PDB file of C-alpha atoms in Angstrom:
ATOM      1  CA  ASN A   1     118.024 121.836  70.231  1.00  0.00           C
ATOM      2  CA  ALA A   2     120.749 124.386  71.045  1.00  0.00           C
ATOM      3  CA  GLY A   3     123.051 122.330  73.330  1.00  0.00           C
ATOM      4  CA  VAL A   4     126.053 124.496  74.259  1.00  0.00           C
ATOM      5  CA  THR A   5     126.210 127.988  72.783  1.00  0.00           C
ATOM      6  CA  GLN A   6     129.210 130.304  72.968  1.00  0.00           C
ATOM      7  CA  THR A   7     129.149 134.043  72.401  1.00  0.00           C
ATOM      8  CA  PRO A   8     130.915 135.599  70.538  1.00  0.00           C
ATOM      9  CA  LYS A   9     132.360 133.340  67.845  1.00  0.00           C
ATOM     10  CA  PHE A  10     135.194 135.689  66.924  1.00  0.00           C
ATOM     11  CA  ARG A  11     136.825 138.629  68.673  1.00  0.00           C
ATOM     12  CA  VAL A  12     139.898 140.791  68.264  1.00  0.00           C
ATOM     13  CA  LEU A  13     141.160 142.633  71.337  1.00  0.00           C
ATOM     14  CA  LYS A  14     143.938 145.073  71.928  1.00  0.00           C
ATOM     15  CA  THR A  15     146.448 144.303  74.647  1.00  0.00           C
ATOM     16  CA  GLY A  16     145.090 145.447  77.991  1.00  0.00           C
ATOM     17  CA  GLN A  17     141.438 145.379  77.006  1.00  0.00           C
ATOM     18  CA  SER A  18     138.928 143.276  78.883  1.00  0.00           C
ATOM     19  CA  MET A  19     136.140 141.044  77.687  1.00  0.00           C
ATOM     20  CA  THR A  20     133.746 138.320  78.776  1.00  0.00           C
ATOM     21  CA  LEU A  21     132.961 135.129  76.919  1.00  0.00           C
ATOM     22  CA  LEU A  22     129.540 133.674  77.539  1.00  0.00           C
ATOM     23  CA  CYS A  23     128.677 129.988  77.551  1.00  0.00           C
ATOM     24  CA  ALA A  24     125.074 128.867  77.804  1.00  0.00           C
ATOM     25  CA  GLN A  25     123.759 125.300  77.980  1.00  0.00           C
ATOM     26  CA  ASP A  26     120.185 124.114  77.887  1.00  0.00           C
ATOM     27  CA  MET A  27     120.710 120.513  79.021  1.00  0.00           C
ATOM     28  CA  ASN A  28     120.501 121.179  82.770  1.00  0.00           C
ATOM     29  CA  HIS A  29     124.068 119.973  83.226  1.00  0.00           C
ATOM     30  CA  GLU A  30     125.797 120.444  86.553  1.00  0.00           C
ATOM     31  CA  TYR A  31     129.356 120.550  85.250  1.00  0.00           C
ATOM     32  CA  MET A  32     130.740 123.220  82.966  1.00  0.00           C
ATOM     33  CA  TYR A  33     134.266 123.793  81.684  1.00  0.00           C
ATOM     34  CA  TRP A  34     136.349 126.364  79.869  1.00  0.00           C
ATOM     35  CA  TYR A  35     139.268 125.159  77.743  1.00  0.00           C
ATOM     36  CA  ARG A  36     141.716 126.845  75.462  1.00  0.00           C
ATOM     37  CA  GLN A  37     143.091 125.122  72.395  1.00  0.00           C
ATOM     38  CA  ASP A  38     146.480 126.000  70.967  1.00  0.00           C
ATOM     39  CA  PRO A  39     148.244 124.244  68.083  1.00  0.00           C
ATOM     40  CA  GLY A  40     149.959 121.030  69.159  1.00  0.00           C
ATOM     41  CA  MET A  41     148.810 121.311  72.773  1.00  0.00           C
ATOM     42  CA  GLY A  42     145.384 119.784  72.773  1.00  0.00           C
ATOM     43  CA  LEU A  43     142.848 121.377  75.072  1.00  0.00           C
ATOM     44  CA  ARG A  44     143.972 122.835  78.371  1.00  0.00           C
ATOM     45  CA  LEU A  45     141.517 123.361  81.182  1.00  0.00           C
ATOM     46  CA  ILE A  46     141.260 126.953  82.398  1.00  0.00           C
ATOM     47  CA  HIS A  47     138.477 126.805  84.992  1.00  0.00           C
ATOM     48  CA  TYR A  48     135.545 124.581  85.692  1.00  0.00           C
ATOM     49  CA  SER A  49     132.376 124.504  87.758  1.00  0.00           C
ATOM     50  CA  VAL A  50     130.602 121.610  89.421  1.00  0.00           C
ATOM     51  CA  GLY A  51     127.402 123.518  90.056  1.00  0.00           C
ATOM     52  CA  GLU A  52     125.721 126.875  90.326  1.00  0.00           C
ATOM     53  CA  GLY A  53     127.733 129.265  92.466  1.00  0.00           C
ATOM     54  CA  THR A  54     130.909 127.150  92.435  1.00  0.00           C
ATOM     55  CA  THR A  55     134.107 127.483  90.411  1.00  0.00           C
ATOM     56  CA  ALA A  56     137.547 125.904  90.508  1.00  0.00           C
ATOM     57  CA  LYS A  57     140.901 126.383  88.831  1.00  0.00           C
ATOM     58  CA  GLY A  58     142.159 124.093  86.117  1.00  0.00           C
ATOM     59  CA  GLU A  59     145.594 123.729  84.547  1.00  0.00           C
ATOM     60  CA  VAL A  60     146.033 127.269  83.215  1.00  0.00           C
ATOM     61  CA  PRO A  61     143.869 129.672  85.246  1.00  0.00           C
ATOM     62  CA  ASP A  62     146.190 132.694  85.377  1.00  0.00           C
ATOM     63  CA  GLY A  63     144.818 135.780  83.649  1.00  0.00           C
ATOM     64  CA  TYR A  64     141.245 134.481  83.642  1.00  0.00           C
ATOM     65  CA  ASN A  65     138.273 134.683  85.961  1.00  0.00           C
ATOM     66  CA  VAL A  66     134.954 132.857  85.823  1.00  0.00           C
ATOM     67  CA  SER A  67     131.498 133.031  87.314  1.00  0.00           C
ATOM     68  CA  ARG A  68     128.553 130.627  87.488  1.00  0.00           C
ATOM     69  CA  LEU A  69     125.704 132.713  88.840  1.00  0.00           C
ATOM     70  CA  LYS A  70     123.107 130.663  87.001  1.00  0.00           C
ATOM     71  CA  LYS A  71     123.253 126.952  86.362  1.00  0.00           C
ATOM     72  CA  GLN A  72     122.904 127.342  82.621  1.00  0.00           C
ATOM     73  CA  ASN A  73     125.596 130.007  82.184  1.00  0.00           C
ATOM     74  CA  PHE A  74     129.352 129.968  82.677  1.00  0.00           C
ATOM     75  CA  LEU A  75     131.240 133.192  82.007  1.00  0.00           C
ATOM     76  CA  LEU A  76     134.944 133.506  81.260  1.00  0.00           C
ATOM     77  CA  GLY A  77     136.528 136.896  81.817  1.00  0.00           C
ATOM     78  CA  LEU A  78     139.816 138.377  80.695  1.00  0.00           C
ATOM     79  CA  GLU A  79     140.559 141.464  82.776  1.00  0.00           C
ATOM     80  CA  SER A  80     143.631 142.635  80.856  1.00  0.00           C
ATOM     81  CA  ALA A  81     144.159 140.717  77.645  1.00  0.00           C
ATOM     82  CA  ALA A  82     147.658 139.691  76.579  1.00  0.00           C
ATOM     83  CA  PRO A  83     148.894 138.349  73.222  1.00  0.00           C
ATOM     84  CA  SER A  84     149.585 135.006  74.955  1.00  0.00           C
ATOM     85  CA  GLN A  85     145.830 134.651  75.374  1.00  0.00           C
ATOM     86  CA  THR A  86     145.329 134.455  71.634  1.00  0.00           C
ATOM     87  CA  SER A  87     143.661 131.081  71.252  1.00  0.00           C
ATOM     88  CA  VAL A  88     140.475 129.210  70.480  1.00  0.00           C
ATOM     89  CA  TYR A  89     138.300 128.891  73.564  1.00  0.00           C
ATOM     90  CA  PHE A  90     135.864 126.045  74.041  1.00  0.00           C
ATOM     91  CA  CYS A  91     133.151 125.694  76.601  1.00  0.00           C
ATOM     92  CA  ALA A  92     131.745 122.299  77.530  1.00  0.00           C
ATOM     93  CA  SER A  93     129.114 120.912  79.845  1.00  0.00           C
ATOM     94  CA  SER A  94     128.357 117.476  81.208  1.00  0.00           C
ATOM     95  CA  ASP A  95     125.943 115.537  83.310  1.00  0.00           C
ATOM     96  CA  ARG A  96     128.214 114.020  85.910  1.00  0.00           C
ATOM     97  CA  ASP A  97     126.398 110.695  86.020  1.00  0.00           C
ATOM     98  CA  ASN A  98     126.590 110.230  82.280  1.00  0.00           C
ATOM     99  CA  ALA A  99     129.992 111.912  82.085  1.00  0.00           C
ATOM    100  CA  GLU A 100     129.930 112.643  78.357  1.00  0.00           C
ATOM    101  CA  ALA A 101     130.805 116.297  77.707  1.00  0.00           C
ATOM    102  CA  PHE A 102     129.194 118.421  75.022  1.00  0.00           C
ATOM    103  CA  PHE A 103     131.173 121.241  73.472  1.00  0.00           C
ATOM    104  CA  GLY A 104     130.278 124.629  72.128  1.00  0.00           C
ATOM    105  CA  GLN A 105     131.390 125.746  68.688  1.00  0.00           C
ATOM    106  CA  GLY A 106     134.371 127.700  69.997  1.00  0.00           C
ATOM    107  CA  THR A 107     135.439 131.340  70.206  1.00  0.00           C
ATOM    108  CA  ARG A 108     138.451 132.450  68.236  1.00  0.00           C
ATOM    109  CA  LEU A 109     140.152 135.254  70.177  1.00  0.00           C
ATOM    110  CA  THR A 110     143.041 137.289  68.849  1.00  0.00           C
ATOM    111  CA  VAL A 111     144.887 139.738  71.080  1.00  0.00           C
ATOM    112  CA  VAL A 112     147.030 142.256  69.224  1.00  0.00           C
TER     113      VAL A 112
ATOM    114  CA  GLU B   1     149.555 116.011  88.420  1.00  0.00           C
ATOM    115  CA  LEU B   2     147.659 114.141  85.765  1.00  0.00           C
ATOM    116  CA  LYS B   3     149.416 113.863  82.429  1.00  0.00           C
ATOM    117  CA  VAL B   4     147.748 112.455  79.332  1.00  0.00           C
ATOM    118  CA  GLU B   5     149.963 111.389  76.457  1.00  0.00           C
ATOM    119  CA  GLN B   6     148.831 110.334  73.025  1.00  0.00           C
ATOM    120  CA  ASN B   7     150.850 108.737  70.317  1.00  0.00           C
ATOM    121  CA  PRO B   8     151.376 109.111  67.556  1.00  0.00           C
ATOM    122  CA  LEU B   9     150.682 112.837  67.225  1.00  0.00           C
ATOM    123  CA  PHE B  10     150.527 112.581  63.463  1.00  0.00           C
ATOM    124  CA  LEU B  11     149.371 109.604  61.481  1.00  0.00           C
ATOM    125  CA  SER B  12     149.165 109.252  57.734  1.00  0.00           C
ATOM    126  CA  MET B  13     147.652 106.041  56.508  1.00  0.00           C
ATOM    127  CA  GLN B  14     146.252 104.577  53.334  1.00  0.00           C
ATOM    128  CA  GLU B  15     142.660 103.631  52.865  1.00  0.00           C
ATOM    129  CA  GLY B  16     141.954 100.062  53.833  1.00  0.00           C
ATOM    130  CA  LYS B  17     144.742  99.831  56.408  1.00  0.00           C
ATOM    131  CA  ASN B  18     144.450  99.262  60.146  1.00  0.00           C
ATOM    132  CA  TYR B  19     146.116 101.268  62.869  1.00  0.00           C
ATOM    133  CA  THR B  20     145.968 101.989  66.592  1.00  0.00           C
ATOM    134  CA  ILE B  21     146.221 105.251  68.506  1.00  0.00           C
ATOM    135  CA  TYR B  22     147.434 105.035  72.094  1.00  0.00           C
ATOM    136  CA  CYS B  23     146.514 107.124  75.093  1.00  0.00           C
ATOM    137  CA  ASN B  24     148.529 106.798  78.313  1.00  0.00           C
ATOM    138  CA  TYR B  25     147.769 108.634  81.510  1.00  0.00           C
ATOM    139  CA  SER B  26     149.682 109.075  84.736  1.00  0.00           C
ATOM    140  CA  THR B  27     147.228 108.727  87.626  1.00  0.00           C
ATOM    141  CA  THR B  28     144.387 106.461  88.607  1.00  0.00           C
ATOM    142  CA  SER B  29     141.169 107.047  86.736  1.00  0.00           C
ATOM    143  CA  ASP B  30     138.387 104.823  85.476  1.00  0.00           C
ATOM    144  CA  ARG B  31     136.780 107.291  83.120  1.00  0.00           C
ATOM    145  CA  LEU B  32     138.194 107.985  79.700  1.00  0.00           C
ATOM    146  CA  TYR B  33     136.730 109.640  76.631  1.00  0.00           C
ATOM    147  CA  TRP B  34     137.550 109.824  72.956  1.00  0.00           C
ATOM    148  CA  TYR B  35     136.610 112.827  70.844  1.00  0.00           C
ATOM    149  CA  ARG B  36     136.904 113.716  67.205  1.00  0.00           C
ATOM    150  CA  GLN B  37     137.585 117.193  65.861  1.00  0.00           C
ATOM    151  CA  ASP B  38     137.363 118.232  62.217  1.00  0.00           C
ATOM    152  CA  PRO B  39     139.385 121.279  61.116  1.00  0.00           C
ATOM    153  CA  GLY B  40     137.849 124.506  62.358  1.00  0.00           C
ATOM    154  CA  LYS B  41     135.083 122.637  64.142  1.00  0.00           C
ATOM    155  CA  SER B  42     134.146 121.731  67.666  1.00  0.00           C
ATOM    156  CA  LEU B  43     134.704 118.399  69.402  1.00  0.00           C
ATOM    157  CA  GLU B  44     132.353 115.490  68.917  1.00  0.00           C
ATOM    158  CA  SER B  45     132.110 112.699  71.443  1.00  0.00           C
ATOM    159  CA  LEU B  46     133.004 109.249  70.103  1.00  0.00           C
ATOM    160  CA  PHE B  47     133.282 106.962  73.099  1.00  0.00           C
ATOM    161  CA  VAL B  48     132.821 107.024  76.845  1.00  0.00           C
ATOM    162  CA  LEU B  49     134.729 104.288  78.697  1.00  0.00           C
ATOM    163  CA  LEU B  50     133.731 103.971  82.333  1.00  0.00           C
ATOM    164  CA  SER B  51     135.400 100.844  83.660  1.00  0.00           C
ATOM    165  CA  ASN B  52     138.404  98.589  83.359  1.00  0.00           C
ATOM    166  CA  GLY B  53     138.111  96.340  80.340  1.00  0.00           C
ATOM    167  CA  ALA B  54     135.463  98.484  78.669  1.00  0.00           C
ATOM    168  CA  VAL B  55     135.344  98.078  74.909  1.00  0.00           C
ATOM    169  CA  LYS B  56     133.137 100.057  72.580  1.00  0.00           C
ATOM    170  CA  GLN B  57     132.806  99.965  68.818  1.00  0.00           C
ATOM    171  CA  GLU B  58     131.212 102.284  66.323  1.00  0.00           C
ATOM    172  CA  GLY B  59     131.698 101.533  62.648  1.00  0.00           C
ATOM    173  CA  ARG B  60     135.413 101.288  61.862  1.00  0.00           C
ATOM    174  CA  LEU B  61     136.490 102.584  65.274  1.00  0.00           C
ATOM    175  CA  MET B  62     136.924 100.558  68.434  1.00  0.00           C
ATOM    176  CA  ALA B  63     138.056 101.909  71.794  1.00  0.00           C
ATOM    177  CA  SER B  64     139.241 100.022  74.855  1.00  0.00           C
ATOM    178  CA  LEU B  65     140.343 100.869  78.361  1.00  0.00           C
ATOM    179  CA  ASP B  66     142.843  99.147  80.656  1.00  0.00           C
ATOM    180  CA  THR B  67     142.806 101.062  83.926  1.00  0.00           C
ATOM    181  CA  LYS B  68     145.537  98.921  85.483  1.00  0.00           C
ATOM    182  CA  ALA B  69     147.943  99.801  82.672  1.00  0.00           C
ATOM    183  CA  ARG B  70     146.507 103.340  82.484  1.00  0.00           C
ATOM    184  CA  LEU B  71     146.126 102.864  78.770  1.00  0.00           C
ATOM    185  CA  SER B  72     143.375 103.323  76.244  1.00  0.00           C
ATOM    186  CA  THR B  73     143.525 102.451  72.577  1.00  0.00           C
ATOM    187  CA  LEU B  74     141.538 103.635  69.579  1.00  0.00           C
ATOM    188  CA  HIS B  75     141.739 101.076  66.804  1.00  0.00           C
ATOM    189  CA  ILE B  76     140.929 101.954  63.227  1.00  0.00           C
ATOM    190  CA  THR B  77     139.887  99.150  60.902  1.00  0.00           C
ATOM    191  CA  ALA B  78     140.046  99.468  57.115  1.00  0.00           C
ATOM    192  CA  ALA B  79     140.436 103.235  57.182  1.00  0.00           C
ATOM    193  CA  VAL B  80     138.443 105.451  54.843  1.00  0.00           C
ATOM    194  CA  HIS B  81     138.998 109.086  53.903  1.00  0.00           C
ATOM    195  CA  ASP B  82     136.062 110.252  56.032  1.00  0.00           C
ATOM    196  CA  LEU B  83     137.984 109.264  59.148  1.00  0.00           C
ATOM    197  CA  SER B  84     140.539 112.028  58.526  1.00  0.00           C
ATOM    198  CA  ALA B  85     140.361 114.271  61.616  1.00  0.00           C
ATOM    199  CA  THR B  86     142.107 114.926  64.903  1.00  0.00           C
ATOM    200  CA  TYR B  87     141.339 112.464  67.677  1.00  0.00           C
ATOM    201  CA  PHE B  88     141.648 113.340  71.330  1.00  0.00           C
ATOM    202  CA  CYS B  89     141.529 111.223  74.428  1.00  0.00           C
ATOM    203  CA  ALA B  90     140.514 112.820  77.703  1.00  0.00           C
ATOM    204  CA  VAL B  91     140.817 111.474  81.228  1.00  0.00           C
ATOM    205  CA  ASP B  92     138.510 112.296  84.087  1.00  0.00           C
ATOM    206  CA  MET B  93     140.406 113.299  87.231  1.00  0.00           C
ATOM    207  CA  ASP B  94     138.221 114.169  90.213  1.00  0.00           C
ATOM    208  CA  ASP B  95     135.916 116.825  88.845  1.00  0.00           C
ATOM    209  CA  ASP B  96     137.824 117.980  85.809  1.00  0.00           C
ATOM    210  CA  MET B  97     138.748 116.472  82.472  1.00  0.00           C
ATOM    211  CA  ARG B  98     142.245 116.600  80.977  1.00  0.00           C
ATOM    212  CA  PHE B  99     143.047 116.111  77.302  1.00  0.00           C
ATOM    213  CA  GLY B 100     145.876 114.589  75.366  1.00  0.00           C
ATOM    214  CA  ALA B 101     147.570 116.643  72.651  1.00  0.00           C
ATOM    215  CA  GLY B 102     145.594 114.914  69.920  1.00  0.00           C
ATOM    216  CA  THR B 103     146.414 112.636  66.979  1.00  0.00           C
ATOM    217  CA  ARG B 104     146.016 114.180  63.564  1.00  0.00           C
ATOM    218  CA  LEU B 105     144.933 111.396  61.253  1.00  0.00           C
ATOM    219  CA  THR B 106     145.104 111.688  57.491  1.00  0.00           C
ATOM    220  CA  VAL B 107     143.721 108.868  55.381  1.00  0.00           C
ATOM    221  CA  LYS B 108     144.972 108.860  51.796  1.00  0.00           C
ATOM    222  CA  PRO B 109     143.452 107.055  48.831  1.00  0.00           C
TER     223      PRO B 109
END
């Protein structure tokens, strides 16, 4: 039972490079989220989606873009990476009625 | 804008002692969650509180929600070393979910 799977688990980027983080869930959840976790700041919401084809901005959306072309996948893109985007990124999904969110294992991104 | 504040941020306690972690939030919501995170790991759901007065218990942990006071508590009874972790509360606002900064709990023998 896979749950929420993030790809990749680790990545090092040079400033200005681009990349896409993939989140896949197999629980048929409508809601999906991307968070970043930095020391002492908890998790901050970047973008979220309430269903296939929809996305919305969270607390800290600048520098990121997302897409939800398929219900099971939620992609997070960095067009031009900056050192300030060094963080651990978590994807989560939830069934709105049940509300409990399930998290992926995280992606540790370092921008040098 | 929704703000979620936890206190304390750091908690060191001895085994066998009781303590409470507090989670305050700034806007109306009737959905609150507690998660646990072990170092280097992902988040694990502990409790889902969906109404005013909700109380849930699992082992040595008990969570409650007072939506009128905009306050949730996570009470630890007779702490054991295995409870050492970071605990987060999260509040549901419209369609998104906002987290507190987390409480790093260390339980010492």
